Short mmCIF file of C-alpha atoms in Angstrom, two decimals:
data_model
loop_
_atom_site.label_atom_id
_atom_site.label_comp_id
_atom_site.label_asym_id
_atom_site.label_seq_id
_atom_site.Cartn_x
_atom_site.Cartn_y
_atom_site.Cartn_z
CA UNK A 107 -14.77 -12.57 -18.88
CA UNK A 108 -10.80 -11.86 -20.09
CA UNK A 109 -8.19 -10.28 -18.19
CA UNK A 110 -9.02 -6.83 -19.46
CA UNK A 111 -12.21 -6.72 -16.75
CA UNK A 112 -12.34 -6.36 -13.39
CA UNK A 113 -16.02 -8.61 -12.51
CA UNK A 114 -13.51 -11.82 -11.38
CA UNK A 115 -11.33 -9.77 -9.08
CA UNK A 116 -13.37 -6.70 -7.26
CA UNK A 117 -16.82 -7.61 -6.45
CA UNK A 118 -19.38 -5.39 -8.87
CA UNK A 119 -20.96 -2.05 -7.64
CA UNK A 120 -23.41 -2.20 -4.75
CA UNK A 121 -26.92 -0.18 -4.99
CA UNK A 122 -25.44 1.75 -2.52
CA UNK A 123 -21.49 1.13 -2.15
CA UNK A 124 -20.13 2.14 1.20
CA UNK A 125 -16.61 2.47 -0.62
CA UNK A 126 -14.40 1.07 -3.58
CA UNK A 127 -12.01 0.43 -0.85
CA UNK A 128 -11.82 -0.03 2.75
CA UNK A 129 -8.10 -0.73 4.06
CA UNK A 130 -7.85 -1.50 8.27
CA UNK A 131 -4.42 -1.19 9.95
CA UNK A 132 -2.31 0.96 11.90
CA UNK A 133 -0.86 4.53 11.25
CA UNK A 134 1.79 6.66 13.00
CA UNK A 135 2.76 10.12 13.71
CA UNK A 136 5.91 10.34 11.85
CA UNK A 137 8.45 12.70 12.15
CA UNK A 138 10.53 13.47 9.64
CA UNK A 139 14.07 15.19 10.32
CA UNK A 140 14.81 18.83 9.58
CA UNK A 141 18.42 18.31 8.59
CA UNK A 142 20.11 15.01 7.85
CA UNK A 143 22.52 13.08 10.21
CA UNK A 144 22.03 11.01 12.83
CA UNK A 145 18.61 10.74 15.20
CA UNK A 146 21.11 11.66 18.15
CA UNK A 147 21.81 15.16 16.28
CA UNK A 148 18.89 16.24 14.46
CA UNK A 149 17.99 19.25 16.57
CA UNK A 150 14.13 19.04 15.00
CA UNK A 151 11.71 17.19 13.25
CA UNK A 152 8.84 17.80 11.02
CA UNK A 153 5.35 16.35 11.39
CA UNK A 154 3.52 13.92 9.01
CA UNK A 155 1.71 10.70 9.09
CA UNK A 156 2.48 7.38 7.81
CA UNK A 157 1.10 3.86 7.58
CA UNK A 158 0.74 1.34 4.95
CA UNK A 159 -3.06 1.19 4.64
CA UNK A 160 -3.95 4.37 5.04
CA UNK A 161 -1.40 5.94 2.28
CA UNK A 162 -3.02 3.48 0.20
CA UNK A 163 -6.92 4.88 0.43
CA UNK A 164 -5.58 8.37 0.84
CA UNK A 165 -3.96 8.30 -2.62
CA UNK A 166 -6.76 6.29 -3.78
CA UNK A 167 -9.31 8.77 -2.30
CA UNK A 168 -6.81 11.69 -4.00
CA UNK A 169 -7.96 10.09 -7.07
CA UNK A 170 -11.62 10.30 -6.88
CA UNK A 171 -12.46 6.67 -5.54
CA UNK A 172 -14.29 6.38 -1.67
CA UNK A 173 -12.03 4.86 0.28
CA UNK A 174 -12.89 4.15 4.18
CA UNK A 175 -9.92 3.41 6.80
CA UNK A 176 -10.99 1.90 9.99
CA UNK A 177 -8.54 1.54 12.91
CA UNK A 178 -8.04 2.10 16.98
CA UNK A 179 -6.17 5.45 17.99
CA UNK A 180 -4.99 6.78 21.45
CA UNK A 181 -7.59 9.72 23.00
CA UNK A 182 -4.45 12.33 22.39
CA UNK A 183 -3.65 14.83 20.23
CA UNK A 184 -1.51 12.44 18.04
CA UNK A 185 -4.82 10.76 16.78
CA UNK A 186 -6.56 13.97 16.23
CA UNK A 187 -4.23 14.91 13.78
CA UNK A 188 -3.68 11.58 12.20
CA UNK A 189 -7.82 11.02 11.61
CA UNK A 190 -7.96 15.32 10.69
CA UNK A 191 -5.10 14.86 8.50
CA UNK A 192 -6.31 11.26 6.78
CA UNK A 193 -9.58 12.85 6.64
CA UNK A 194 -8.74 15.59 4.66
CA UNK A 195 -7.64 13.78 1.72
CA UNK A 196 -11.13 12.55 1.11
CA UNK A 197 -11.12 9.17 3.43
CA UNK A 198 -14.37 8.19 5.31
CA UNK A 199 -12.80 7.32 8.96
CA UNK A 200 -16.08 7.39 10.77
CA UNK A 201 -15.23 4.09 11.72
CA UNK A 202 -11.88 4.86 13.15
CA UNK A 203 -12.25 4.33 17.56
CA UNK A 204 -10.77 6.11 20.31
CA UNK A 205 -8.91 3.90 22.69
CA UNK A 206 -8.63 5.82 26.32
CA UNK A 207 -6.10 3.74 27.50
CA UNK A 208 -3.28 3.31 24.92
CA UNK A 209 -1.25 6.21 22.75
CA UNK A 210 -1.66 6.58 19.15
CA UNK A 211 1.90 4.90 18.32
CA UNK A 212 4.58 7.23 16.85
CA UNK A 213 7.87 7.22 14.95
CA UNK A 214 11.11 9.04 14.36
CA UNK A 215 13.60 8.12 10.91
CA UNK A 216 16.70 10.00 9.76
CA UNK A 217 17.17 12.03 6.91
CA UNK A 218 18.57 9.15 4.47
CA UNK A 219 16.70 6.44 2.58
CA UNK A 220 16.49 3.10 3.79
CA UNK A 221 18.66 1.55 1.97
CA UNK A 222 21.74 2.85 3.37
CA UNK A 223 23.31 1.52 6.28
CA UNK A 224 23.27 4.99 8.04
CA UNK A 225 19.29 4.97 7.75
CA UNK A 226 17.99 4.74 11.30
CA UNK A 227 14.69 4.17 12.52
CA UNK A 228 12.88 4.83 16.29
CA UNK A 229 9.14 3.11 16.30
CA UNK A 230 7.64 4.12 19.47
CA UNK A 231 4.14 1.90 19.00
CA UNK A 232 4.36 -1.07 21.75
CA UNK A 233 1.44 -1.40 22.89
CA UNK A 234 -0.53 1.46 21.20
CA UNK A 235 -4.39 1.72 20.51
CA UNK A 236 -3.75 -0.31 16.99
CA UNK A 237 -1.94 -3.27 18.29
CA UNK A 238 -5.20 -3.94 20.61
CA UNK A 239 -7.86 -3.89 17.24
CA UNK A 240 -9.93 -7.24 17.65
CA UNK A 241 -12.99 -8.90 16.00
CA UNK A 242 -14.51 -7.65 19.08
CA UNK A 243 -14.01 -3.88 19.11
CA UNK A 244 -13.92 -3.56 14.84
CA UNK A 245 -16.54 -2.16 12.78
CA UNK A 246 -16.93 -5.83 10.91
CA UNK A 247 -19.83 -4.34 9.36
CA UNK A 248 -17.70 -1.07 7.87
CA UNK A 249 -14.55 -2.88 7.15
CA UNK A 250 -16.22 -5.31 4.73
CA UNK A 251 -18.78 -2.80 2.77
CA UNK A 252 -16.54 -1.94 0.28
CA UNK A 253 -15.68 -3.24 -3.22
CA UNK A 254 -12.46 -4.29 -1.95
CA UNK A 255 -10.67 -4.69 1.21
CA UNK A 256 -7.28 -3.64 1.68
CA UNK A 257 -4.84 -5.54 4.20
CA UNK A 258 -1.34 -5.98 4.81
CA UNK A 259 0.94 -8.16 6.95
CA UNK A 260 2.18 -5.77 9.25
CA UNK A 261 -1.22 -5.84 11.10
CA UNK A 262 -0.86 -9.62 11.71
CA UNK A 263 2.22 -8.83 13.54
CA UNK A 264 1.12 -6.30 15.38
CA UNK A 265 -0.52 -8.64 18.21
CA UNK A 266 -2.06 -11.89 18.53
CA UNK A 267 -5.74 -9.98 18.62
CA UNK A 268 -4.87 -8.54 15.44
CA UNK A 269 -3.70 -12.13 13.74
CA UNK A 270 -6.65 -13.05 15.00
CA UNK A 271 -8.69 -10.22 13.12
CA UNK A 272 -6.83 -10.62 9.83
CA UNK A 273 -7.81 -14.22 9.75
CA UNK A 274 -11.53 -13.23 10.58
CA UNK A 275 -11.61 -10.95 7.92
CA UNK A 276 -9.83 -13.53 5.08
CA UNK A 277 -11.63 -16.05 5.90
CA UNK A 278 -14.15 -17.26 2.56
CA UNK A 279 -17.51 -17.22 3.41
CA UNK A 280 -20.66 -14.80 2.17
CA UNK A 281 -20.14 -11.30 2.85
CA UNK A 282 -16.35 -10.85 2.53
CA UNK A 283 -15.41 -8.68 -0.13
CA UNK A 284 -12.08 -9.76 -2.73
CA UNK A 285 -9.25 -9.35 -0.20
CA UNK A 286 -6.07 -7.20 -1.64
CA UNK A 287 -2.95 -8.81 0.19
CA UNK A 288 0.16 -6.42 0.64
CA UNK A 289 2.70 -8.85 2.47
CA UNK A 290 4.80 -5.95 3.73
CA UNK A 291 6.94 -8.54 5.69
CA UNK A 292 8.40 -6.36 8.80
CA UNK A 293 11.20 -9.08 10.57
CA UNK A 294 11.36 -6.59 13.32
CA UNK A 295 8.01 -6.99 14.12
CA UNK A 296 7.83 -10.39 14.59
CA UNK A 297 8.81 -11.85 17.97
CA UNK A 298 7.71 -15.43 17.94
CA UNK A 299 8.96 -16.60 14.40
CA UNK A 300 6.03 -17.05 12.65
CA UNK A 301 6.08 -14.11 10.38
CA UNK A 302 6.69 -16.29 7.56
CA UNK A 303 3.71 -18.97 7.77
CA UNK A 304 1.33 -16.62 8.85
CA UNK A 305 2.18 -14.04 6.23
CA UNK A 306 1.85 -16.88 3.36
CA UNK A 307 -1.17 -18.55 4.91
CA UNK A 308 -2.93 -14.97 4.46
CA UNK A 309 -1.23 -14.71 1.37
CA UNK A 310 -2.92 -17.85 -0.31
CA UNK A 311 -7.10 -16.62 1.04
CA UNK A 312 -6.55 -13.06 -0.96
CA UNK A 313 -7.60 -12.72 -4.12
CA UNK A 314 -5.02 -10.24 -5.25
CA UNK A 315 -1.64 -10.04 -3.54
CA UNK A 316 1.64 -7.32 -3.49
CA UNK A 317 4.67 -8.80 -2.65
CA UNK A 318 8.38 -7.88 -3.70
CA UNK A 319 10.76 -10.19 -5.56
CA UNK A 320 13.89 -9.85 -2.78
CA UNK A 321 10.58 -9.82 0.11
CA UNK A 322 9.79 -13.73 -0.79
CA UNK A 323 13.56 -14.37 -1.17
CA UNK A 324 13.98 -13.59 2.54
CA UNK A 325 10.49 -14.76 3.91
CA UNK A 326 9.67 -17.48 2.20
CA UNK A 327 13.33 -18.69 0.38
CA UNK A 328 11.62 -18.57 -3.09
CA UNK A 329 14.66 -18.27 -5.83
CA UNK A 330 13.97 -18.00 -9.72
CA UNK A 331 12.40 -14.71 -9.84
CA UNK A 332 8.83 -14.16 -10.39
CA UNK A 333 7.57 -17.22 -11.49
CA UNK A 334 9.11 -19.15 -8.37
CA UNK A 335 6.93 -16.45 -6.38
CA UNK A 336 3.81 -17.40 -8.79
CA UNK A 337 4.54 -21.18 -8.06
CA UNK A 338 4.91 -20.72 -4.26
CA UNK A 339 1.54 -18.52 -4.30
CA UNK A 340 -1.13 -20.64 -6.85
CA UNK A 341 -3.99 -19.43 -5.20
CA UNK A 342 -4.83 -15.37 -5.58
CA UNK A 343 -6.37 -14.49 -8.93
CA UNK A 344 -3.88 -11.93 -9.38
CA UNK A 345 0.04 -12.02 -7.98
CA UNK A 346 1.59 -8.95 -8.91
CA UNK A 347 5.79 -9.52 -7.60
CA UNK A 348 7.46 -6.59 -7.70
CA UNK A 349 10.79 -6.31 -9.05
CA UNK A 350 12.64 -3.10 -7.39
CA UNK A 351 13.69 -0.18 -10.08
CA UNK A 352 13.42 -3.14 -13.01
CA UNK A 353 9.56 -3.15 -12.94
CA UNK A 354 6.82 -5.88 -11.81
CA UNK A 355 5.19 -8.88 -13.10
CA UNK A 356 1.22 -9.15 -12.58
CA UNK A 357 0.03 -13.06 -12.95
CA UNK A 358 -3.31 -13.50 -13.42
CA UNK A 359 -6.23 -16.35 -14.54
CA UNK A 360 -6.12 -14.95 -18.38
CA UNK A 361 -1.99 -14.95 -18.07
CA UNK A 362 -0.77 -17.41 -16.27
CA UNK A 363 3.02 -16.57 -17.52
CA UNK A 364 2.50 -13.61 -16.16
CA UNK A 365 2.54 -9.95 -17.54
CA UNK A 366 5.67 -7.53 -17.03
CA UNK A 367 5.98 -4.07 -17.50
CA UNK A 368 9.06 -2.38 -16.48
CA UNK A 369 9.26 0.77 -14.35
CA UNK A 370 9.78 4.64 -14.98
CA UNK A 371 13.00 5.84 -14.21
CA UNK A 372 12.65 8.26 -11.35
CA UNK A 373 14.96 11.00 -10.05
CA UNK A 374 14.89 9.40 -6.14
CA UNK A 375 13.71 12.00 -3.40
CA UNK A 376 12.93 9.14 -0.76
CA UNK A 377 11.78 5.55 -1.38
CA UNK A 378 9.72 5.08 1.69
CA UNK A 379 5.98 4.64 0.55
CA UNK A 380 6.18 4.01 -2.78
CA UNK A 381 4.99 -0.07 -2.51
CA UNK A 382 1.72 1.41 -1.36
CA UNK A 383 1.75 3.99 -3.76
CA UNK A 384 1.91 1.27 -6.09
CA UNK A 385 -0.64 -0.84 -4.78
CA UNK A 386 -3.28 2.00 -4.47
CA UNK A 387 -2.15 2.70 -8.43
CA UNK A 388 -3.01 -0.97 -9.49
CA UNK A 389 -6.06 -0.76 -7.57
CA UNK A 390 -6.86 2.65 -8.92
CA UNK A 391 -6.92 0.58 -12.69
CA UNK A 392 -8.73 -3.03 -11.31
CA UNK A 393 -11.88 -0.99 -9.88
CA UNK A 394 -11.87 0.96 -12.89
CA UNK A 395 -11.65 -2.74 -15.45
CA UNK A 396 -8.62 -1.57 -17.19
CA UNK A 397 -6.48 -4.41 -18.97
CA UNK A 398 -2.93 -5.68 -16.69
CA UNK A 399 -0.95 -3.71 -18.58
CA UNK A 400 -2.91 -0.27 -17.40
CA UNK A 401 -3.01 -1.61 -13.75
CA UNK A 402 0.85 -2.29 -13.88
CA UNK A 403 1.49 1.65 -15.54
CA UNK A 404 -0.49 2.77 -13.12
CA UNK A 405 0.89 1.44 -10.03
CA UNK A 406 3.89 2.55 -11.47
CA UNK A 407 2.70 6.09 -11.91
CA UNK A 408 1.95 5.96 -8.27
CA UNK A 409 4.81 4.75 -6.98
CA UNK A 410 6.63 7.43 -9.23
CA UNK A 411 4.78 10.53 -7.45
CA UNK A 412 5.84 8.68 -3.78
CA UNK A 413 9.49 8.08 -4.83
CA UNK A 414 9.97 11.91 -5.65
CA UNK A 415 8.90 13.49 -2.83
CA UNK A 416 10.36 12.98 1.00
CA UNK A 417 7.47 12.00 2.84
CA UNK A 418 5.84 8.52 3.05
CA UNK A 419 2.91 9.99 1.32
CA UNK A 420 2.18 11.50 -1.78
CA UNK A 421 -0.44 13.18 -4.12
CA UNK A 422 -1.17 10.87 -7.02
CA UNK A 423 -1.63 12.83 -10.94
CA UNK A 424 -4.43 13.76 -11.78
CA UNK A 425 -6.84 11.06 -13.30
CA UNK A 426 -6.52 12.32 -16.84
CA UNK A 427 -2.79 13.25 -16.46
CA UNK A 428 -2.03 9.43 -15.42
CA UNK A 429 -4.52 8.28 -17.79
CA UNK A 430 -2.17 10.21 -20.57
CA UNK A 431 0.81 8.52 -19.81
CA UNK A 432 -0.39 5.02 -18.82
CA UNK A 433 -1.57 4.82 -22.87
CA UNK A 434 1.99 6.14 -23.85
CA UNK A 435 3.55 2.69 -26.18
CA UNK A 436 6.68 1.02 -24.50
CA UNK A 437 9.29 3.16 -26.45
CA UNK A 438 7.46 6.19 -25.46
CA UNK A 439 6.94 4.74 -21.68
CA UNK A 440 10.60 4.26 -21.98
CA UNK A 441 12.01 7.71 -22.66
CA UNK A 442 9.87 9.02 -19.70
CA UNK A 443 12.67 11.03 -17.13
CA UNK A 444 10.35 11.76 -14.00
CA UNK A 445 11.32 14.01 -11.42
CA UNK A 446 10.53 15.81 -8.16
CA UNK A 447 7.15 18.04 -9.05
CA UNK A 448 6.25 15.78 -12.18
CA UNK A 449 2.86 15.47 -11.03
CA UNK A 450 1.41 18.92 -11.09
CA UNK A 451 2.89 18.85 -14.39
CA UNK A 452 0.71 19.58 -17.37
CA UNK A 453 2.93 18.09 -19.73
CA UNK A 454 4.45 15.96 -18.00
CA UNK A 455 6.28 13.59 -20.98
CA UNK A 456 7.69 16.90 -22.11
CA UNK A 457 8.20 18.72 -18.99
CA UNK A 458 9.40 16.03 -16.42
CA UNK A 459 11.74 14.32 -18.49
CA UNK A 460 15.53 14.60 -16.48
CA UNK A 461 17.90 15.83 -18.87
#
């Protein structure tokens, strides 16, 4: 079967499917400021949620796919509105526990975007419910009914019970669904030093990984672009490095020289979420057995809707909106301008382009 189908990648439709995707890991209150400056003179926040798994099934579940996230959160009123609020977007999280004696973990981040120097960031999540998930107090049986499984490697660093899970739940044997792999390196995270060799160990049992050009640069010391990443990582069916603002190259079985298709140029609201904007795009397009070069647009698309709006999570098109512009050719795909309300726009190749 070529590239163009999904049967080699995401396991085929059960009688029943639980979900297209199930993703396990930890989310936060987040509060985002009401002015900017620094976290010492912000006199108030607003209130969202963010975490890397679960943006990625609610924007998948915004999209019309069933998408289940399973993780631990404190018995507060934090974790009622993170499970009400990830809830409402569609996502099955009847498999999310209550943990009486640890908080649902929270954060605070300034006004600016990470890349700048003044960007400042206040994790309060030591020791919170997620940090204590473990083989034994995980729905095994809910996080692998699903077509795929969705993991990254900030849940590894979380806590030695939760390295421990991630292995359980990569390791090949029958049952386990095709494991998607967002590396999501977090140095700050990692106490002990072994970030890098236990993020590349997981790396090599997914079948389809996320990781960021300048990410394997600093984790692993990979230099010569993509294909150094591709040579480093041999094993997952599909490698998809991701390039920053120039685009991303997808390798797979049917292209082994990989596949590149550059990104839209966005006018920048706030750059935190878009990687799993992108991933839930490309998996969006693999459940659905479009060709590399759809998956790629689409995760694109995604990551498009994220980067033009301030939160760390965001709406995705419509289906036949992205659909539209994902079959645009590459001069077309080219000329796109995409700005801050693109996606509720009907037109959007006329209507979002920047001037």
């Amino acid at each position: 079967m070529n590239d163009a189908a999904y049967a080699s990648v995401v396991a085929p439709p059960r009688p029943v499917p639980d979900a297209d995707v199930v993703a396990l890991g930890e989310s936060m209150v987040t509060f985002l400021p009401s002015r900017p400056g620094r976290l010492a003179d912000v006199p108030s926040f607003h209130r969202a949620i963010g975490g890397a798994e679960s943006n990625v099934v609610c924007a998948l579940a915004a999209f019309g796919h069933t998408a289940r996230w399973v993780s631990r959160v404190g018995a507060d009123g934090f974790g009622d509105h993170l499970v009400e609020r990830i809830a409402g977007y569609g996502v099955d999280v009847t498999a999310v526990r209550r943990d009486p004696g640890r908080p649902t973990g929270v954060y605070f981040r300034t006004a600016g975007d990470r890349g700048t120097g003044a960007h400042e960031v206040a994790y309060y999540r030591a020791g919170s419910a997620a940090s204590a998930m473990s083989v034994r107090n995980v729905d095994l049986a809910a996080v692998r009914a699903a077509r795929v499984l969705h993991l990254t490697g900030i849940t590894a660093a979380l806590s030695a019970r939760c390295r421990e899970l991630l292995y359980e739940l990569t390791a090949p044997g029958p049952g386990r669904p095709p494991v998607s792999f967002d590396v999501n390196h977090r140095p700050g995270l990692w106490r002990d030093g072994e970030g890098a060799g236990v993020l590349l160990e997981l790396a090599r049992r997914a079948d389809i990984v996320f990781v960021g050009e300048d990410e394997a640069a600093h984790t692993w010391g990979t230099t010569g672009g993509p294909a150094a990443v591709r040579r480093l990582l041999p094993e997952p069916r599909v490698l998809v490095v991701k390039e920053g603002a120039r685009g991303a190259t997808a390798f797979t079985r049917d292209r082994p020289d990989g596949t590149f298709q550059p990104a839209l140029r966005t006018a920048v609201v706030a750059t935190t979420g878009a990687g799993d904007a992108f991933a839930a795009g490309f998996l969006s397009a693999t459940l659905r057995g479009l060709p590399v070069e759809a998956r790629l647009k689409h995760g694109h698309l995604f990551a498009a809707a994220a980067l033009t709006t301030p939160g760390d999570l965001a709406a995705p098109p419509a289906r036949d909106h992205a659909d539209r512009l994902a079959a645009l050719d590459d001069d077309a795909w080219g000329r796109l301008r995409l700005g801050p309300g693109w996606t509720r726009a009907e037109q959007a190749e006329e209507e979002a382009n920047i001037p």
